[in-house]
């Protein structure tokens, strides 16, 4: 998948050529938060409306799980032609340079985003790392708006 404009001649029937409209991706990302709020309220087990804290936790969980699955899928798709990463540093470089640029069209050290939306990128990072064999927790901090800092803590495998 590429955001680059295809250079003619290109073969749209090529099964390995995939193109994505960046405006469609932007609209999808914008709609994720309102959709998560709607689903949290529609899928609540009680007939009563969720209180604010329960609703926020349900929304955050849903956004992170969506991001987790997206991160897994992206790694499966874009690292399949590469040798398996053996060093954690190589994984982080791939995540910051290649994967993040693919999704957000910015390198990870330049990310500026809405703080309500940080649960999705945390899930993308966690899912990508999990697909590459690294179990981790990811937290975001927005102390210097409009920037965000992602803290990744690896979790030791249980033996």
Short mmCIF file of C-alpha atoms in Angstrom, two decimals, residues 36 66 99 107:
data_model
loop_
_atom_site.label_atom_id
_atom_site.label_comp_id
_atom_site.label_asym_id
_atom_site.label_seq_id
_atom_site.Cartn_x
_atom_site.Cartn_y
_atom_site.Cartn_z
CA UNK A 36 -16.37 4.41 19.53
CA UNK A 66 -9.01 -1.11 16.90
CA UNK A 99 5.13 2.06 9.74
CA UNK A 107 7.76 10.46 11.37
#
